[in-house]
Coordinates of C-alpha atoms and ligand atoms in Angstrom, one line a residue:
M1201 CA 80.3 116.8 228.5
I1202 CA 83.0 119.6 230.1
H1203 CA 80.3 122.3 229.9
S1204 CA 76.7 123.3 229.8
V1205 CA 75.0 125.2 226.9
V1206 CA 72.6 127.8 226.9
Q1207 CA 70.9 128.5 224.1
V1208 CA 70.3 132.2 224.2
R1209 CA 67.5 133.9 221.9
S1210 CA 66.9 137.4 221.4
G1211 CA 64.8 139.1 218.2
A1212 CA 66.6 137.1 215.5
H1213 CA 69.5 136.5 216.9
R1214 CA 70.6 133.1 218.5
Y1215 CA 74.0 132.2 219.8
R1216 CA 74.9 130.0 223.0
A1217 CA 76.7 130.7 226.2
L1218 CA 78.9 127.5 227.5
I1219 CA 79.4 127.6 230.9
G1220 CA 81.9 125.5 232.4
S1221 CA 85.3 124.6 234.1
N1222 CA 89.0 124.9 232.2
L1223 CA 87.4 126.2 229.1
L1224 CA 89.8 129.1 228.2
R1225 CA 92.3 127.0 226.6
R1226 CA 89.6 125.6 224.5
T1227 CA 88.7 129.5 223.5
G1228 CA 90.0 128.6 219.9
E1229 CA 88.2 125.2 219.5
Y1230 CA 84.6 126.9 220.4
V1231 CA 85.1 130.1 218.7
R1232 CA 86.0 128.1 215.4
K1233 CA 82.3 126.5 215.3
H1234 CA 81.0 129.9 215.1
L1235 CA 83.3 132.2 213.4
A1236 CA 85.2 131.7 210.0
G1237 CA 87.2 134.6 209.8
Q1238 CA 91.3 134.7 210.7
R1239 CA 91.9 138.4 212.6
C1240 CA 90.4 139.2 215.8
V1241 CA 91.2 141.8 218.7
I1242 CA 91.3 140.6 222.1
I1243 CA 90.1 143.5 224.5
S1244 CA 91.1 143.0 227.8
D1245 CA 92.4 145.3 230.7
S1246 CA 95.5 145.9 232.9
N1247 CA 94.4 143.1 235.7
V1248 CA 92.8 140.6 233.7
A1249 CA 95.3 140.2 230.8
P1250 CA 98.2 139.3 232.6
L1251 CA 95.8 136.6 234.1
F1252 CA 94.6 135.1 231.4
G1253 CA 95.4 136.9 228.1
N1254 CA 98.1 134.0 227.1
R1255 CA 96.0 131.1 227.3
V1256 CA 93.3 132.5 225.6
S1257 CA 95.6 134.0 222.6
R1258 CA 97.4 130.7 222.6
S1259 CA 94.3 128.8 221.8
L1260 CA 93.1 131.1 219.3
I1261 CA 96.4 130.8 217.4
S1262 CA 96.3 126.8 217.7
A1263 CA 93.0 127.1 216.0
G1264 CA 94.3 129.1 213.3
F1265 CA 93.3 132.6 214.1
R1266 CA 95.4 135.6 214.2
P1267 CA 94.9 137.3 217.4
I1268 CA 96.1 141.1 218.4
P1269 CA 96.0 141.9 222.0
I1270 CA 94.9 145.5 223.3
T1271 CA 94.8 146.2 227.0
I1272 CA 93.3 149.5 228.2
P1273 CA 93.4 150.4 232.1
A1274 CA 91.3 148.2 234.5
G1275 CA 88.5 150.2 235.9
E1276 CA 85.1 152.0 234.8
K1277 CA 87.1 155.2 234.0
A1278 CA 88.4 153.5 230.5
K1279 CA 84.8 152.9 229.2
T1280 CA 85.0 156.4 227.4
L1281 CA 84.5 157.1 223.7
K1282 CA 87.6 158.8 223.6
Q1283 CA 89.0 154.6 224.5
V1284 CA 86.8 153.5 221.7
G1285 CA 88.4 155.9 219.0
T1286 CA 91.9 154.8 220.3
I1287 CA 91.2 151.3 220.0
C1288 CA 89.4 151.6 216.3
E1289 CA 92.2 153.4 215.1
Q1290 CA 94.4 150.5 216.3
M1291 CA 92.3 148.1 214.5
I1292 CA 92.3 150.0 211.4
A1293 CA 95.9 150.2 211.4
A1294 CA 96.4 146.4 211.9
G1295 CA 94.2 145.9 208.8
L1296 CA 91.3 144.2 210.6
N1297 CA 88.1 144.0 208.1
R1298 CA 84.3 143.3 207.8
K1299 CA 85.5 139.6 208.4
S1300 CA 87.4 140.1 211.6
F1301 CA 85.8 140.0 215.1
V1302 CA 86.4 140.9 218.6
I1303 CA 86.9 139.1 221.6
G1304 CA 86.1 140.9 225.0
L1305 CA 88.3 139.2 227.9
G1306 CA 87.2 140.6 231.3
G1307 CA 84.8 142.3 233.2
G1308 CA 81.6 144.1 232.8
V1309 CA 83.8 147.2 231.4
V1310 CA 85.8 145.3 228.8
G1311 CA 82.4 143.8 227.9
D1312 CA 80.4 146.9 227.3
I1313 CA 83.3 148.6 225.4
S1314 CA 84.3 145.9 223.5
G1315 CA 80.8 145.3 222.4
F1316 CA 80.6 148.9 221.4
I1317 CA 83.5 148.1 219.2
A1318 CA 82.1 145.6 217.5
A1319 CA 78.8 147.2 217.2
I1320 CA 80.2 150.3 215.2
Y1321 CA 83.6 148.8 213.4
H1322 CA 82.6 148.4 209.7
R1323 CA 79.1 149.2 210.8
G1324 CA 79.4 145.5 213.0
I1325 CA 81.2 142.6 213.1
P1326 CA 81.2 139.7 215.7
H1327 CA 81.2 139.7 219.4
V1328 CA 82.8 136.8 221.4
Q1329 CA 82.2 137.6 225.4
I1330 CA 84.9 135.9 227.8
P1331 CA 83.3 137.2 231.0
T1332 CA 85.6 137.1 234.1
T1333 CA 83.7 138.6 236.8
L1334 CA 80.7 137.0 238.5
L1335 CA 79.0 140.5 237.7
A1336 CA 79.8 140.0 234.1
I1337 CA 79.3 136.1 233.4
V1338 CA 75.4 136.4 235.5
D1339 CA 74.4 139.9 233.9
S1340 CA 76.2 142.1 231.4
S1341 CA 77.6 139.6 229.2
I1342 CA 74.1 138.4 228.4
G1343 CA 71.7 140.6 226.5
G1344 CA 73.6 142.5 223.9
K1345 CA 73.6 146.1 225.6
T1346 CA 76.9 147.6 224.8
G1347 CA 78.2 151.0 225.7
V1348 CA 80.7 153.7 226.9
N1349 CA 80.3 156.4 229.5
T1350 CA 80.2 160.3 229.1
R1351 CA 80.9 163.2 231.6
D1352 CA 77.2 163.6 232.1
G1353 CA 76.3 159.6 233.0
K1354 CA 76.9 156.3 232.6
N1355 CA 76.1 154.3 229.5
L1356 CA 74.6 157.3 227.9
I1357 CA 76.1 156.4 224.5
G1358 CA 75.8 152.4 223.0
A1359 CA 74.0 149.9 220.9
V1360 CA 72.4 146.8 221.2
H1361 CA 74.7 144.1 219.9
Q1362 CA 74.5 140.5 220.6
P1363 CA 77.5 138.6 220.7
S1364 CA 77.8 135.4 218.6
L1365 CA 79.3 133.5 221.6
V1366 CA 79.8 133.9 225.4
I1367 CA 82.3 131.6 227.2
D1368 CA 81.6 131.5 231.0
D1369 CA 84.4 129.6 232.6
V1370 CA 84.0 129.7 236.4
D1371 CA 87.6 128.8 236.9
V1372 CA 88.5 132.6 236.4
L1373 CA 86.4 133.8 239.4
K1374 CA 89.3 132.0 241.8
T1375 CA 91.4 135.5 241.2
L1376 CA 88.5 138.2 241.5
P1377 CA 89.0 139.8 244.7
R1378 CA 86.1 138.8 247.3
R1379 CA 84.3 142.1 247.1
E1380 CA 84.0 142.1 243.8
F1381 CA 82.8 138.3 244.0
N1382 CA 80.2 139.4 246.1
Q1383 CA 79.0 142.3 244.4
G1384 CA 77.8 139.5 241.9
F1385 CA 75.9 138.3 244.6
A1386 CA 73.4 141.1 244.1
E1387 CA 72.3 140.9 240.6
I1388 CA 71.9 136.8 241.7
I1389 CA 69.9 137.5 244.6
K1390 CA 68.0 140.1 242.5
H1391 CA 67.4 137.1 240.1
A1392 CA 66.0 135.0 242.8
I1393 CA 63.9 137.7 243.9
I1394 CA 62.4 138.3 240.7
A1395 CA 62.1 134.8 239.1
D1396 CA 63.2 132.0 241.1
A1397 CA 62.2 131.1 244.9
R1398 CA 63.7 128.0 244.7
M1399 CA 67.3 129.4 243.8
F1400 CA 66.5 131.8 246.8
G1401 CA 66.1 129.0 248.9
M1402 CA 69.3 127.6 247.6
L1403 CA 71.4 130.8 248.6
Q1404 CA 70.3 131.0 252.1
D1405 CA 72.0 127.4 252.6
W1406 CA 75.3 128.4 250.1
K1407 CA 78.5 127.7 251.7
A1408 CA 81.2 126.7 249.2
S1409 CA 81.9 128.4 245.9
E1410 CA 83.5 125.0 244.6
A1411 CA 83.2 125.0 240.9
P1412 CA 80.5 122.2 240.6
A1413 CA 78.1 124.8 242.9
L1414 CA 79.1 127.4 240.8
K1415 CA 78.4 126.0 237.9
Q1416 CA 75.0 125.2 238.7
L1417 CA 74.2 128.6 239.9
V1418 CA 75.9 130.4 236.9
L1419 CA 73.9 127.8 234.6
R1420 CA 70.4 129.1 236.5
N1421 CA 71.3 132.5 236.3
V1422 CA 72.2 132.7 232.5
K1423 CA 68.9 131.1 232.0
I1424 CA 67.0 133.6 233.7
K1425 CA 68.4 136.5 232.2
S1426 CA 68.3 135.4 228.9
K1427 CA 64.6 133.9 229.0
I1428 CA 63.9 137.6 230.3
V1429 CA 66.1 139.4 227.2
A1430 CA 64.4 136.8 225.0
K1431 CA 61.1 138.3 225.3
D1432 CA 61.9 141.7 225.0
E1433 CA 65.4 142.6 223.6
H1434 CA 64.9 146.0 223.0
D1435 CA 63.3 146.8 226.3
L1436 CA 59.9 147.9 224.7
T1437 CA 57.6 145.7 226.3
G1438 CA 58.4 146.1 230.0
K1439 CA 59.3 142.6 230.5
R1440 CA 62.9 143.4 230.7
A1441 CA 62.3 146.3 232.8
L1442 CA 62.0 143.4 235.7
L1443 CA 65.5 143.4 235.5
N1444 CA 65.5 146.6 236.9
F1445 CA 64.4 145.6 240.2
G1446 CA 66.3 147.4 243.2
H1447 CA 68.3 149.5 240.5
T1448 CA 66.2 153.2 240.7
V1449 CA 67.6 153.6 244.1
G1450 CA 70.5 151.7 243.7
H1451 CA 71.8 153.8 240.8
A1452 CA 70.7 156.9 242.4
I1453 CA 73.2 155.6 245.6
E1454 CA 76.0 155.2 243.0
R1455 CA 75.5 158.2 241.6
A1456 CA 75.3 160.1 245.6
G1457 CA 78.1 158.3 246.3
N1458 CA 80.1 159.6 243.1
Y1459 CA 80.7 156.3 242.0
R1460 CA 83.2 155.5 244.3
K1461 CA 81.7 154.9 247.7
F1462 CA 79.5 151.6 246.5
L1463 CA 80.3 149.2 244.0
H1464 CA 77.2 148.6 241.3
G1465 CA 76.4 145.6 243.4
E1466 CA 76.3 147.3 246.7
A1467 CA 74.7 150.1 245.7
L1468 CA 72.2 147.6 244.4
S1469 CA 71.9 145.7 247.6
L1470 CA 70.8 149.0 249.4
G1471 CA 68.4 149.4 246.1
I1472 CA 66.9 146.1 246.9
V1473 CA 66.4 146.9 251.0
A1474 CA 64.6 150.0 249.9
A1475 CA 62.2 148.2 246.6
C1476 CA 61.3 145.7 249.4
A1477 CA 60.1 148.3 251.6
V1478 CA 58.1 149.7 248.8
S1479 CA 56.9 146.4 247.7
I1480 CA 55.5 145.9 251.5
K1481 CA 53.8 149.2 251.2
R1482 CA 52.4 148.8 247.3
A1483 CA 52.6 145.0 246.7
G1484 CA 51.9 143.0 250.1
L1485 CA 55.4 141.9 250.5
T1486 CA 55.3 140.3 253.9
S1487 CA 58.0 142.0 256.4
R1488 CA 59.2 138.3 257.2
Q1489 CA 60.3 137.9 253.5
R1490 CA 61.7 141.3 253.3
D1491 CA 63.7 140.3 256.4
A1492 CA 64.7 137.1 254.8
V1493 CA 66.2 139.3 251.8
I1494 CA 67.8 141.5 254.1
D1495 CA 69.5 138.3 255.6
L1496 CA 70.5 137.0 252.4
L1497 CA 72.2 140.3 251.5
Q1498 CA 74.3 140.4 254.8
R1499 CA 75.4 136.5 253.9
F1500 CA 77.2 137.9 251.3
D1501 CA 78.7 140.7 253.5
L1502 CA 76.7 143.0 250.8
P1503 CA 75.7 146.5 252.8
T1504 CA 71.4 146.6 254.0
C1505 CA 71.8 150.2 255.5
L1506 CA 73.6 153.1 254.6
P1507 CA 76.4 155.0 256.6
K1508 CA 75.3 157.3 259.0
N1509 CA 76.8 160.5 256.7
F1510 CA 75.7 159.5 253.7
P1511 CA 74.1 162.1 252.0
R1512 CA 70.7 160.5 251.6
N1513 CA 69.4 164.0 249.9
K1514 CA 71.5 163.7 246.9
I1515 CA 69.7 160.1 246.8
L1516 CA 66.4 161.5 246.0
S1517 CA 68.0 164.2 243.7
A1518 CA 69.5 161.3 241.9
V1519 CA 66.1 159.4 241.5
K1520 CA 64.2 162.5 240.1
F1521 CA 67.1 163.4 237.7
D1522 CA 67.1 159.7 236.4
K1523 CA 63.3 158.9 236.1
K1524 CA 60.3 160.3 234.7
F1525 CA 57.4 160.8 237.2
E1526 CA 54.0 160.9 235.6
N1527 CA 51.5 163.1 237.8
G1528 CA 54.1 162.6 240.8
K1529 CA 53.8 158.8 239.8
I1530 CA 56.9 156.4 238.6
R1531 CA 57.1 153.0 236.9
F1532 CA 59.0 151.2 239.9
V1533 CA 59.5 147.1 240.1
V1534 CA 57.9 145.9 242.9
T1535 CA 58.0 142.2 244.6
P1536 CA 54.8 140.7 245.9
R1537 CA 56.5 137.5 247.2
I1538 CA 59.9 136.2 246.3
G1539 CA 60.1 134.2 243.1
A1540 CA 57.7 137.2 241.5
A1541 CA 57.8 140.6 240.3
Y1542 CA 55.7 143.2 238.4
L1543 CA 56.3 146.7 237.1
A1544 CA 53.8 149.0 239.5
T1545 CA 52.7 152.5 237.9
D1546 CA 51.3 153.6 241.4
V1547 CA 54.7 154.2 243.0
T1548 CA 55.3 157.9 244.4
L1549 CA 58.2 159.7 245.7
N1550 CA 57.3 159.8 248.9
D1551 CA 57.2 156.0 249.2
I1552 CA 60.5 156.1 247.8
R1553 CA 61.4 158.9 250.1
E1554 CA 60.2 156.9 253.1
A1555 CA 62.0 153.8 251.6
V1556 CA 65.6 155.3 251.6
A1557 CA 65.1 157.2 254.8
A1558 CA 64.6 153.9 256.5
L1559 CA 68.2 152.6 255.0
Ligands
LIG1131 N1 75.8 145.6 229.4 C1 75.0 145.2 230.3 O1 73.8 145.0 230.2 C2 75.3 145.6 231.9 C3 74.7 145.0 232.8 C4 75.2 145.2 234.0 C5 76.5 146.2 234.0 N2 77.6 146.5 233.2 C6 78.4 147.5 233.6 O2 79.3 146.3 233.6 C7 80.6 147.4 234.5 C8 81.0 146.4 235.7 O3 81.3 145.4 235.3 P1 82.2 144.6 236.8 O4 81.7 144.4 237.7 O5 82.6 143.1 235.7 O6 83.6 145.5 236.9 P2 85.1 145.7 235.8 O7 84.8 145.2 234.5 O8 85.4 147.1 236.4 O9 85.7 144.5 236.6 C9 85.8 144.7 238.0 C10 87.3 144.8 238.8 O10 87.7 143.4 238.3 C11 88.9 143.3 237.7 N3 88.9 141.8 237.4 C12 87.9 141.1 236.2 N4 88.1 139.9 236.1 C13 89.1 139.9 237.3 C14 89.5 138.4 237.7 N5 89.2 137.0 236.7 N6 90.4 138.0 238.6 C15 90.9 139.3 239.0 N7 90.7 140.3 238.6 C16 89.6 140.5 237.7 C17 88.9 144.1 236.7 O11 90.4 144.4 236.0 C18 88.5 145.3 237.4 O12 89.6 146.0 238.7 C19 79.9 148.9 234.5 O13 80.6 149.5 233.5 C20 78.5 148.4 234.1 O14 77.7 149.4 233.4 C21 76.6 146.4 231.7
LIG1132 ZN1 72.9 146.2 237.6

């Protein structure tokens, strides 16, 4: 078997994530097993399309599909409603209909925007995710959250639209810049903290990034994310909220840095350190385990303290802007020990202030 399969269940939806090496050149064959139509768009970005666009296109054509490539500028700035409108108009002009489908070939930006287009085009057509960043493979391509940003904030417009198929080819990660690769590990370490103490131990001994090791790691993370999502597709029961571990402060740091200073995974790394501090106070996490988390983040060159001149006061205002406080308390994910997490209701703004001051 050249790839592993994770069956993802979400509400009434079932789909597969294929994980392996050298899968892109068989895209057509895999897609053919799941989708009947002929016409599709391959949405990609200006960095990824030149690297993998042809390989994916050729494979689709040889399986009898008629793909149209659409390339957007690389980066978060392209994740807008305006871009969605432009792409939809191109799709209409090309005569794509209800039987057509959308392939997203790229990182989380491409995954989110292509998924959103699939959710709304002709009121919803199938979506195939081909994630090309580690973050997109282990996180954003699973779970069906799609959307775009507006002037006032990230991901304020969107839809839940599950993909029909996810193709995780770990070979694509070879061209990923080191900083982008490392930020994916912030989500992986988060998964280990909330759900998998053994994986945490494995990461402490992590040396190489060769395909077999990477494949195993991806497999484990896709399983963790899909298991949590399966229990709570629409974020209603609080289970999915566990995935937000480290994100309350992480998002606030991203915002305070105007989304330029830190990549998402880097801000998350700092948010994880803050969440560990809150967990020591509110959930009985030991300081030894907190130190182990910090060591692990540092192994992947992720930041664990803020630069001296960083506007810390902006972090607190961003937390207040983002989150609802009831009687001065906030819902905040804490970890009592590595491998477990729960949603606490007794965390105060002051706890967060102290944790941020210590960063
Ligand atoms: N839907 C969800 O559940 C979810 C979860 C987490 C994050 N997200 C979203 O994901 C986005 C971030 O995703 P990201 O970190 O993948 O960023 P990204 O898509 O911007 O990719 C990062 C950079 O790497 C480049 N790149 C991608 N693959 C490459 C490859 N194989 N080789 C060389 N370069 C490559 C891209 O062109 C880009 O410049 C954010 O918009 C975030 O909101 C969504
Ligand atoms: Zn995240």
